[in-house]
Amino acid sequence: MKVVLHTQYYPPEFGAPQARLSNLTAQMVKQGIDVTVMTAMPNYPSGKIFAGYGGLRSKEELKGVKVVRSYVYPSNKLGMLDRMISYASFAGSSLVVGGATLDRADFLFSESPP
């Protein structure tokens, strides 16, 4: 079975969603499920892309989970406009990168920021 998890936040970032989703994908891998995460370049909570990441797309494997990352406009500002631009940049880039990169999946899970 192939599963794709679509989320803006995933390790190496830290926080509740990242921990919850990392644990979920680890359990799926233990069950023999092929898991791919479509996520943004890590930037939370600093609002700056982490060292070693960047660009329009990257691929890596973390604990048996394939991770595909796409561009995001990083921001840690509290204003609504900056947050909306950040969310929209990931939505658009993940649509393009995911459409060009991801294999067909049996299930798609999507996690949305509050």
PDB file of C-alpha atoms in Angstrom:
ATOM      1  CA  MET A   1       0.000   0.000   0.000  1.00  0.00           C
ATOM      2  CA  LYS A   2       1.245   3.501  -0.843  1.00  0.00           C
ATOM      3  CA  VAL A   3       0.353   6.516   1.282  1.00  0.00           C
ATOM      4  CA  VAL A   4       1.164  10.187   0.713  1.00  0.00           C
ATOM      5  CA  LEU A   5       1.012  12.623   3.610  1.00  0.00           C
ATOM      6  CA  HIS A   6       0.677  16.279   2.569  1.00  0.00           C
ATOM      7  CA  THR A   7       1.695  18.713   5.299  1.00  0.00           C
ATOM      8  CA  GLN A   8       3.508  22.029   5.520  1.00  0.00           C
ATOM      9  CA  TYR A   9       5.322  21.017   8.724  1.00  0.00           C
ATOM     10  CA  TYR A  10       7.509  17.927   9.213  1.00  0.00           C
ATOM     11  CA  PRO A  11      10.823  17.124  10.956  1.00  0.00           C
ATOM     12  CA  PRO A  12      13.515  18.312  11.273  1.00  0.00           C
ATOM     13  CA  GLU A  13      11.207  21.099  12.437  1.00  0.00           C
ATOM     14  CA  PHE A  14       9.845  20.634  15.926  1.00  0.00           C
ATOM     15  CA  GLY A  15       6.392  21.167  17.369  1.00  0.00           C
ATOM     16  CA  ALA A  16       3.185  19.260  18.018  1.00  0.00           C
ATOM     17  CA  PRO A  17       2.165  18.614  14.376  1.00  0.00           C
ATOM     18  CA  GLN A  18       5.694  17.568  13.429  1.00  0.00           C
ATOM     19  CA  ALA A  19       5.954  15.106  16.341  1.00  0.00           C
ATOM     20  CA  ARG A  20       2.461  13.714  15.771  1.00  0.00           C
ATOM     21  CA  LEU A  21       2.963  13.210  12.030  1.00  0.00           C
ATOM     22  CA  SER A  22       6.458  11.785  12.443  1.00  0.00           C
ATOM     23  CA  ASN A  23       5.107   9.202  14.896  1.00  0.00           C
ATOM     24  CA  LEU A  24       2.218   8.391  12.557  1.00  0.00           C
ATOM     25  CA  THR A  25       4.510   7.802   9.577  1.00  0.00           C
ATOM     26  CA  ALA A  26       6.922   5.723  11.692  1.00  0.00           C
ATOM     27  CA  GLN A  27       4.061   3.431  12.714  1.00  0.00           C
ATOM     28  CA  MET A  28       2.912   3.112   9.090  1.00  0.00           C
ATOM     29  CA  VAL A  29       6.431   2.137   7.992  1.00  0.00           C
ATOM     30  CA  LYS A  30       6.522  -0.503  10.775  1.00  0.00           C
ATOM     31  CA  GLN A  31       3.313  -1.925   9.285  1.00  0.00           C
ATOM     32  CA  GLY A  32       5.013  -2.256   5.889  1.00  0.00           C
ATOM     33  CA  ILE A  33       3.274   0.728   4.301  1.00  0.00           C
ATOM     34  CA  ASP A  34       5.187   2.707   1.672  1.00  0.00           C
ATOM     35  CA  VAL A  35       4.993   6.301   2.972  1.00  0.00           C
ATOM     36  CA  THR A  36       5.921   9.513   1.185  1.00  0.00           C
ATOM     37  CA  VAL A  37       5.606  12.930   2.818  1.00  0.00           C
ATOM     38  CA  MET A  38       5.057  15.991   0.621  1.00  0.00           C
ATOM     39  CA  THR A  39       6.159  18.926   2.756  1.00  0.00           C
ATOM     40  CA  ALA A  40       7.766  22.361   2.740  1.00  0.00           C
ATOM     41  CA  MET A  41      11.383  23.308   3.217  1.00  0.00           C
ATOM     42  CA  PRO A  42      11.889  23.321   6.995  1.00  0.00           C
ATOM     43  CA  ASN A  43      11.676  26.822   8.458  1.00  0.00           C
ATOM     44  CA  TYR A  44       9.573  26.659  11.641  1.00  0.00           C
ATOM     45  CA  PRO A  45       9.803  28.399  14.119  1.00  0.00           C
ATOM     46  CA  SER A  46      12.601  30.724  12.947  1.00  0.00           C
ATOM     47  CA  GLY A  47      10.943  31.752   9.693  1.00  0.00           C
ATOM     48  CA  LYS A  48      14.240  30.995   7.908  1.00  0.00           C
ATOM     49  CA  ILE A  49      14.979  27.940   5.778  1.00  0.00           C
ATOM     50  CA  PHE A  50      17.173  25.524   7.745  1.00  0.00           C
ATOM     51  CA  ALA A  51      20.813  25.090   6.698  1.00  0.00           C
ATOM     52  CA  GLY A  52      21.231  22.387   4.076  1.00  0.00           C
ATOM     53  CA  TYR A  53      17.779  22.969   2.583  1.00  0.00           C
ATOM     54  CA  GLY A  54      16.429  25.382   0.022  1.00  0.00           C
ATOM     55  CA  GLY A  55      15.528  25.788  -3.589  1.00  0.00           C
ATOM     56  CA  LEU A  56      12.413  24.605  -5.341  1.00  0.00           C
ATOM     57  CA  ARG A  57      12.582  20.897  -4.490  1.00  0.00           C
ATOM     58  CA  SER A  58      14.543  18.373  -2.487  1.00  0.00           C
ATOM     59  CA  LYS A  59      14.263  14.681  -1.663  1.00  0.00           C
ATOM     60  CA  GLU A  60      15.495  12.730   1.340  1.00  0.00           C
ATOM     61  CA  GLU A  61      14.644   9.710   3.441  1.00  0.00           C
ATOM     62  CA  LEU A  62      14.014   9.968   7.183  1.00  0.00           C
ATOM     63  CA  LYS A  63      13.558   6.754   9.175  1.00  0.00           C
ATOM     64  CA  GLY A  64      12.225   4.835   6.178  1.00  0.00           C
ATOM     65  CA  VAL A  65       9.901   7.641   5.060  1.00  0.00           C
ATOM     66  CA  LYS A  66      10.482   9.238   1.669  1.00  0.00           C
ATOM     67  CA  VAL A  67      10.299  13.017   2.088  1.00  0.00           C
ATOM     68  CA  VAL A  68       9.770  15.369  -0.840  1.00  0.00           C
ATOM     69  CA  ARG A  69      10.123  19.060  -0.018  1.00  0.00           C
ATOM     70  CA  SER A  70       8.980  22.026  -2.056  1.00  0.00           C
ATOM     71  CA  TYR A  71       9.473  25.770  -1.940  1.00  0.00           C
ATOM     72  CA  VAL A  72       7.828  27.834   0.764  1.00  0.00           C
ATOM     73  CA  TYR A  73       7.900  31.551   1.476  1.00  0.00           C
ATOM     74  CA  PRO A  74       9.261  31.353   5.028  1.00  0.00           C
ATOM     75  CA  SER A  75       7.757  33.661   7.608  1.00  0.00           C
ATOM     76  CA  ASN A  76       7.355  33.705  11.361  1.00  0.00           C
ATOM     77  CA  LYS A  77       5.479  37.001  11.362  1.00  0.00           C
ATOM     78  CA  LEU A  78       2.108  37.057  13.087  1.00  0.00           C
ATOM     79  CA  GLY A  79       0.381  39.155  10.436  1.00  0.00           C
ATOM     80  CA  MET A  80      -2.352  37.506   8.404  1.00  0.00           C
ATOM     81  CA  LEU A  81      -0.927  38.572   5.025  1.00  0.00           C
ATOM     82  CA  ASP A  82       2.508  37.005   5.646  1.00  0.00           C
ATOM     83  CA  ARG A  83       0.944  33.782   6.894  1.00  0.00           C
ATOM     84  CA  MET A  84      -1.416  33.581   3.930  1.00  0.00           C
ATOM     85  CA  ILE A  85       1.477  34.119   1.505  1.00  0.00           C
ATOM     86  CA  SER A  86       3.441  31.377   3.246  1.00  0.00           C
ATOM     87  CA  TYR A  87       0.522  28.916   3.174  1.00  0.00           C
ATOM     88  CA  ALA A  88      -0.304  29.773  -0.446  1.00  0.00           C
ATOM     89  CA  SER A  89       3.324  29.435  -1.555  1.00  0.00           C
ATOM     90  CA  PHE A  90       3.453  25.909  -0.152  1.00  0.00           C
ATOM     91  CA  ALA A  91       0.053  24.984  -1.601  1.00  0.00           C
ATOM     92  CA  GLY A  92       1.139  26.098  -5.071  1.00  0.00           C
ATOM     93  CA  SER A  93       4.649  24.688  -4.997  1.00  0.00           C
ATOM     94  CA  SER A  94       3.543  21.351  -3.545  1.00  0.00           C
ATOM     95  CA  LEU A  95       0.925  21.033  -6.292  1.00  0.00           C
ATOM     96  CA  VAL A  96       3.567  21.529  -8.991  1.00  0.00           C
ATOM     97  CA  VAL A  97       6.360  19.512  -7.331  1.00  0.00           C
ATOM     98  CA  GLY A  98       4.027  16.771  -6.129  1.00  0.00           C
ATOM     99  CA  GLY A  99       2.392  16.447  -9.532  1.00  0.00           C
ATOM    100  CA  ALA A 100       5.790  16.070 -11.183  1.00  0.00           C
ATOM    101  CA  THR A 101       7.463  13.929  -8.503  1.00  0.00           C
ATOM    102  CA  LEU A 102       5.056  11.718  -6.569  1.00  0.00           C
ATOM    103  CA  ASP A 103       4.008   8.237  -7.617  1.00  0.00           C
ATOM    104  CA  ARG A 104       0.350   7.295  -7.630  1.00  0.00           C
ATOM    105  CA  ALA A 105      -0.837   6.538  -4.093  1.00  0.00           C
ATOM    106  CA  ASP A 106      -3.625   4.462  -2.587  1.00  0.00           C
ATOM    107  CA  PHE A 107      -4.335   7.089   0.075  1.00  0.00           C
ATOM    108  CA  LEU A 108      -3.647  10.787   0.478  1.00  0.00           C
ATOM    109  CA  PHE A 109      -3.689  12.341   3.948  1.00  0.00           C
ATOM    110  CA  SER A 110      -3.604  16.106   4.184  1.00  0.00           C
ATOM    111  CA  GLU A 111      -2.818  18.028   7.360  1.00  0.00           C
ATOM    112  CA  SER A 112      -3.644  21.711   7.420  1.00  0.00           C
ATOM    113  CA  PRO A 113      -2.219  24.441   9.653  1.00  0.00           C
ATOM    114  CA  PRO A 114      -4.678  26.177  11.947  1.00  0.00           C
TER     115      PRO A 114
END
